[in-house]
């Protein structure tokens, strides 16, 4: 019949097909049947089941079904028939969930076209409807890949919805939440599909991340409205801030190694653009989310991003830099629980560099070193705040590191401390402060933060020679603040059992058991350390006691250092040396060759009394304890100004006349040697007064002029003496002759040592070109000498090969080199 109609009514067929539903394609009839007459009745389920069965039976028709549904939806949207729009989207969702054939890609294109049409609408309900359909689609795992699908429009549109500013608060919240859900769907759909457009590209991340942060940033506004307690859990679930945080965590959790940078950079830019570093609360919260969301092995990448951002903002306001440092501190502590890797020294290097820059800014008052009309004036107190933030960050991060890395950081920071030098140029700022001094103080503060709580069983590893030498050389500077920092640093390293706070105040307790000290036996490693460095420590303690700029804090630190050495590192030999040292300090106060003030002399007397009271009870020798107790009791009655209870107080009670101190008020070396010698201690050593050991630097500085003078005299005498002078009679050997010979040998030895030191220093510090030129000159000299030697050896006396006639008719022997001579064959073996 259909063929007959084609032959009879060839022109009227289109009109007939349009009017007669039976002549329409089956898939269109099935699609039309799912729509009821009244849209409020909803989707016709039985007809929807037929359509689904047809789509599964004939998957090649799926793309036509999608195109027809798309056509109907666009027409219904234009006619504002929103009920049929909802039915069409429901049908699309069910078909997507049911069909997973190879031809689904064309159907998905029609679906995405319809979702985009809904998202372009100005109606919030249609936007939300389209978003919900897209989220359902995003959760479907497709069997076939798509090579050409693009989600750029959806990223842009969902990001725009996240920034909705609708007048109705409830509608605004729904639109923003839909936008966040849409972004979450885009991420889920594309993040693991290598064939899709890369969602980690900056063009996408620069839209997604700021949109999430924008909603996360406004959590305070939502909390300020404080719903009722019964409604609070439900409200929290509907909060855009919580949904944005969940989406951000999911996004960062899916980030691979190469994508972390693109995900973190928009965060930094967002915080910059909205000035969120200064309150720093939101910035810290953001990076806590980041650090706990990414994989632990990627933590160092975030730290590197923050370090680079800190360098990029090195000329920003101090409050901004302080906020970045605070965030860096929080992130570094979290990252330390994972894998920080090579970022450790890089982080400390950046922080110390920023610390030095801040010192320069505070001294010069500008970022470029010169104040002009257009220069931004720097507030010094803000720079101080930034410096304290850097020091705090250094300490908090170092406290999380393992022992071996902490040791490396300590050596690294110490290498940055400017060396004290008598010839050091004084570089002052606008306030007249020395730049090197401020740098030393800040770096020592950082070193103190790192050393606090440092636990190392082996003191040789905790205080290696190169570190200890530099630290103790800093301890002898005239600056009282620097000396105090050095003492505190030494105390932090030596205190391994938490006894430091028990010696915070100097006193003469009658029973030290109330302190509950934790004392362990001195280990073999500690004994080796003290044998190597004890005299060096004693010398610096002795010289520190003689500084007239000392205040109460210095004496408390010295007392703590002496006490901790006695507890942590003491054996019988160390105890004897410490007692000799304290008695020598008592002699300094008594003789007063340094012309110390009255307070300093009284403080030295009190320091000696407190320490000897402590060490006598630690040694538990009754006669020793009795002698110390008797002297202390005598001082309490006759000279309380020689005890810590009267000296180390807010208003010390001092005596103006300390020259006539009677022997009963002093701790006597002979008496202590007698009582300790009877208990097995080395009485011979106790009888010797302590004299600080001179270091190599001291010897060189004191004897260099003598050695130079002697060598100069010897050189002058040798030059003036004739070559063929008669020998003088042998000089008689006397005491003076031997003394002079010893002095000469010491001077020559010191000269040789100084020469070696200069050579080593030259090869360590001189430029490469200079070293190369020097070595080249020496090589040329050596080659010339070798050539002379070769000339002598290979040019033997005149050979029998004949003579030649030289000028003026005189015969001259011609010498042929050995390697040019011709020998008979019999001579060759």
Coordinates of C-alpha atoms in Angstrom, one line a residue, residues 249-545:
X249 CA 40.2 17.9 48.3
X250 CA 39.0 15.6 45.6
X251 CA 40.7 17.7 42.9
X252 CA 44.0 17.8 44.7
X253 CA 43.8 14.1 45.7
X254 CA 43.7 13.2 42.0
X255 CA 46.6 15.5 41.1
X256 CA 49.6 13.7 39.7
X257 CA 53.3 14.8 40.1
X258 CA 53.3 17.0 37.1
X259 CA 50.0 18.7 37.8
X260 CA 50.6 20.0 41.4
X261 CA 52.2 23.2 40.1
X262 CA 49.2 24.1 38.0
X263 CA 46.8 23.4 40.9
X264 CA 48.8 25.5 43.5
X265 CA 49.6 28.5 41.4
X266 CA 45.9 29.7 41.1
X267 CA 45.7 29.5 44.9
X268 CA 48.7 31.8 45.4
X269 CA 47.3 34.2 42.8
X270 CA 43.8 34.2 44.5
X271 CA 45.4 35.0 47.9
X272 CA 47.4 37.8 46.3
X273 CA 44.5 39.4 44.4
X274 CA 42.2 39.4 47.5
X275 CA 44.9 40.4 50.0
X276 CA 44.4 37.3 52.1
X277 CA 48.0 36.9 53.3
X278 CA 47.7 39.6 55.9
X279 CA 44.9 38.1 58.1
X280 CA 46.6 34.8 57.1
X281 CA 43.8 32.7 58.7
X282 CA 42.2 31.8 55.4
X283 CA 45.6 31.2 53.7
X284 CA 46.6 28.8 56.5
X285 CA 43.3 27.0 56.2
X286 CA 43.7 26.7 52.4
X287 CA 47.1 25.2 52.6
X288 CA 46.2 22.8 55.4
X289 CA 43.5 21.5 53.0
X290 CA 46.1 21.2 50.3
X291 CA 48.7 19.5 52.4
X292 CA 46.3 16.9 53.8
X293 CA 44.7 16.3 50.4
X294 CA 47.7 15.7 48.1
X295 CA 49.8 12.6 48.1
X296 CA 52.6 12.8 50.8
X297 CA 55.4 12.3 48.2
X298 CA 54.2 15.5 46.5
X299 CA 54.5 17.7 49.6
X300 CA 57.9 19.1 48.7
X301 CA 56.4 20.5 45.5
X302 CA 54.0 22.6 47.5
X303 CA 56.8 23.8 49.7
X304 CA 58.8 24.8 46.6
X305 CA 55.9 26.7 45.2
X306 CA 55.6 28.7 48.5
X307 CA 59.3 29.3 48.6
X308 CA 59.2 30.6 45.0
X309 CA 56.2 32.8 45.9
X310 CA 58.1 34.2 48.9
X311 CA 61.0 35.1 46.7
X312 CA 58.7 36.7 44.2
X313 CA 57.2 38.9 47.0
X314 CA 60.6 39.8 48.5
X315 CA 59.7 43.5 47.9
X316 CA 56.1 43.2 49.1
X317 CA 55.0 44.6 52.5
X318 CA 56.4 42.9 55.6
X319 CA 52.9 41.8 56.6
X320 CA 52.4 40.0 53.3
X321 CA 55.8 38.3 53.6
X322 CA 55.0 37.4 57.2
X323 CA 51.7 35.8 56.1
X324 CA 53.5 33.7 53.5
X325 CA 56.1 32.6 56.1
X326 CA 53.4 31.6 58.5
X327 CA 51.7 29.5 55.9
X328 CA 55.0 28.0 54.9
X329 CA 55.6 27.1 58.6
X330 CA 52.2 25.3 58.8
X331 CA 52.7 23.5 55.5
X332 CA 56.3 22.5 56.3
X333 CA 55.3 20.9 59.6
X334 CA 52.7 18.8 57.8
X335 CA 55.1 18.0 55.0
X336 CA 57.8 16.8 57.4
X337 CA 55.6 13.9 58.3
X338 CA 55.8 12.8 54.7
X339 CA 58.7 13.2 52.3
X340 CA 60.4 16.6 52.1
X341 CA 63.5 15.4 50.3
X342 CA 66.0 17.9 49.0
X343 CA 63.7 20.8 49.8
X344 CA 65.0 21.0 53.4
X345 CA 68.2 23.0 52.8
X346 CA 66.5 24.9 50.0
X347 CA 63.8 26.0 52.4
X348 CA 66.3 27.2 55.0
X349 CA 68.4 28.9 52.4
X350 CA 65.4 30.9 51.2
X351 CA 64.3 31.8 54.7
X352 CA 67.8 32.9 55.7
X353 CA 68.1 35.0 52.5
X354 CA 64.8 36.7 53.3
X355 CA 66.0 37.3 56.8
X356 CA 69.1 39.1 55.5
X357 CA 67.0 41.1 53.1
X358 CA 64.6 42.1 55.9
X359 CA 67.6 43.3 57.9
X360 CA 68.7 45.5 55.0
X361 CA 65.2 46.8 54.5
X362 CA 65.0 47.8 58.2
X363 CA 68.4 49.5 58.2
X364 CA 68.0 51.4 54.9
X365 CA 64.3 52.1 55.1
X366 CA 63.6 51.2 51.5
X367 CA 63.7 48.2 49.2
X368 CA 66.3 49.5 46.8
X369 CA 68.8 50.8 49.4
X370 CA 68.2 54.5 48.6
X371 CA 65.3 56.6 49.8
X372 CA 63.7 58.8 47.1
X373 CA 60.4 60.5 46.5
X374 CA 58.8 57.5 45.0
X375 CA 60.2 55.0 47.4
X376 CA 57.9 53.2 49.7
X377 CA 58.9 53.8 53.3
X378 CA 59.3 50.7 55.3
X379 CA 58.0 50.4 58.9
X380 CA 60.8 48.9 61.0
X381 CA 58.5 47.3 63.5
X382 CA 56.8 45.3 60.7
X383 CA 60.2 44.1 59.5
X384 CA 60.9 43.0 63.1
X385 CA 57.7 41.1 63.1
X386 CA 58.6 39.4 59.8
X387 CA 62.0 38.5 61.2
X388 CA 60.5 36.9 64.2
X389 CA 58.1 35.0 61.9
X390 CA 61.0 33.6 59.9
X391 CA 62.9 32.6 63.1
X392 CA 59.8 30.8 64.4
X393 CA 59.3 29.0 61.1
X394 CA 62.9 27.9 61.1
X395 CA 62.5 26.4 64.6
X396 CA 59.1 24.8 64.1
X397 CA 60.2 23.1 60.8
X398 CA 63.5 22.0 62.2
X399 CA 61.8 20.4 65.2
X400 CA 60.1 18.0 62.9
X401 CA 63.2 16.8 61.1
X402 CA 65.1 13.6 61.9
X403 CA 68.4 14.0 63.8
X404 CA 70.7 13.7 60.8
X405 CA 68.8 16.4 58.8
X406 CA 68.7 18.6 61.8
X407 CA 72.5 18.4 62.2
X408 CA 72.9 19.4 58.5
X409 CA 70.6 22.4 59.1
X410 CA 72.6 23.4 62.1
X411 CA 75.8 23.4 60.2
X412 CA 74.2 25.2 57.3
X413 CA 72.9 28.0 59.5
X414 CA 76.3 28.3 61.3
X415 CA 78.0 28.6 57.9
X416 CA 75.9 31.7 57.2
X417 CA 76.8 33.5 60.4
X418 CA 79.3 36.3 59.6
X419 CA 82.7 35.5 61.1
X420 CA 83.8 37.8 63.9
X421 CA 86.9 39.8 62.7
X422 CA 88.9 42.6 64.1
X423 CA 89.2 44.0 60.6
X424 CA 85.5 43.6 59.8
X425 CA 84.1 46.6 58.0
X426 CA 81.4 48.3 60.0
X427 CA 78.3 48.4 57.7
X428 CA 75.7 50.6 59.3
X429 CA 72.2 51.6 58.4
X430 CA 70.2 54.7 58.9
X431 CA 70.0 54.1 62.6
X432 CA 73.7 53.5 63.0
X433 CA 73.3 49.8 63.7
X434 CA 75.9 47.4 62.4
X435 CA 74.4 45.2 59.6
X436 CA 76.7 42.3 60.4
X437 CA 75.8 42.4 64.1
X438 CA 72.1 42.3 63.3
X439 CA 72.7 39.4 60.9
X440 CA 74.7 37.5 63.5
X441 CA 71.9 38.0 66.1
X442 CA 69.1 36.9 63.8
X443 CA 71.0 33.8 62.6
X444 CA 72.0 32.9 66.2
X445 CA 68.3 33.2 67.1
X446 CA 67.5 30.9 64.3
X447 CA 70.2 28.5 65.4
X448 CA 68.9 28.6 69.0
X449 CA 65.4 27.7 67.7
X450 CA 66.8 24.7 65.8
X451 CA 69.0 23.5 68.7
X452 CA 66.1 23.7 71.3
X453 CA 65.1 20.1 72.1
X454 CA 67.9 18.6 70.0
X455 CA 68.5 15.1 71.1
X456 CA 71.8 13.4 70.1
X457 CA 73.5 10.7 72.1
X458 CA 76.8 11.4 70.6
X459 CA 78.2 14.9 71.3
X460 CA 80.9 14.4 68.7
X461 CA 78.1 14.4 66.1
X462 CA 76.1 17.1 67.8
X463 CA 79.0 19.5 68.2
X464 CA 81.6 18.7 65.4
X465 CA 84.9 20.6 65.5
X466 CA 84.2 23.0 62.7
X467 CA 80.9 24.0 64.2
X468 CA 82.2 24.3 67.7
X469 CA 85.2 26.4 66.7
X470 CA 83.0 28.9 64.9
X471 CA 80.5 29.0 67.7
X472 CA 83.0 29.6 70.4
X473 CA 84.9 32.2 68.4
X474 CA 81.6 34.1 68.3
X475 CA 81.3 33.6 72.1
X476 CA 84.2 36.0 72.7
X477 CA 82.8 39.0 70.9
X478 CA 82.3 42.2 72.8
X479 CA 78.6 42.2 72.1
X480 CA 76.8 41.0 75.2
X481 CA 73.6 39.9 73.4
X482 CA 75.6 37.7 71.0
X483 CA 77.5 36.1 73.8
X484 CA 74.3 35.2 75.6
X485 CA 72.9 33.6 72.5
X486 CA 76.0 31.4 72.1
X487 CA 75.8 30.3 75.7
X488 CA 72.1 29.4 75.3
X489 CA 72.9 27.4 72.1
X490 CA 75.6 25.5 73.9
X491 CA 73.2 24.7 76.8
X492 CA 70.6 23.5 74.3
X493 CA 73.0 21.0 72.7
X494 CA 74.4 19.7 76.0
X495 CA 71.1 19.4 77.8
X496 CA 69.8 16.0 76.7
X497 CA 67.7 15.1 79.7
X498 CA 65.6 18.3 80.1
X499 CA 67.5 19.6 83.2
X500 CA 67.9 23.2 81.8
X501 CA 64.9 24.7 83.5
X502 CA 66.0 23.4 86.9
X503 CA 69.0 25.8 86.7
X504 CA 67.2 28.8 85.5
X505 CA 67.8 30.5 88.8
X506 CA 71.2 30.5 90.7
X507 CA 70.9 29.4 94.3
X508 CA 72.7 27.5 97.0
X509 CA 70.3 24.7 97.9
X510 CA 71.1 22.7 101.0
X511 CA 69.6 19.6 99.3
X512 CA 69.7 19.4 95.5
X513 CA 67.5 16.2 95.6
X514 CA 64.5 18.5 95.3
X515 CA 65.5 19.4 91.8
X516 CA 65.0 15.7 90.7
X517 CA 67.8 15.8 88.3
X518 CA 68.1 13.2 85.6
X519 CA 71.7 12.0 85.6
X520 CA 73.2 9.3 83.4
X521 CA 76.7 7.9 83.4
X522 CA 79.1 9.6 81.1
X523 CA 79.4 7.5 77.9
X524 CA 82.6 6.6 76.1
X525 CA 81.7 9.0 73.2
X526 CA 81.2 11.8 75.7
X527 CA 84.5 11.1 77.3
X528 CA 86.2 11.3 73.9
X529 CA 84.4 14.5 73.2
X530 CA 85.6 16.1 76.5
X531 CA 89.2 14.9 76.0
X532 CA 89.2 16.7 72.6
X533 CA 87.2 19.9 73.4
X534 CA 87.1 20.3 77.2
X535 CA 90.0 22.8 77.4
X536 CA 88.4 24.8 74.6
X537 CA 85.1 25.0 76.5
X538 CA 86.8 25.8 79.8
X539 CA 88.8 28.6 78.2
X540 CA 85.7 30.3 76.7
X541 CA 83.7 29.9 80.0
X542 CA 86.7 31.5 81.8
X543 CA 87.0 34.4 79.4
X544 CA 83.2 34.9 79.3
X545 CA 83.2 35.3 83.1

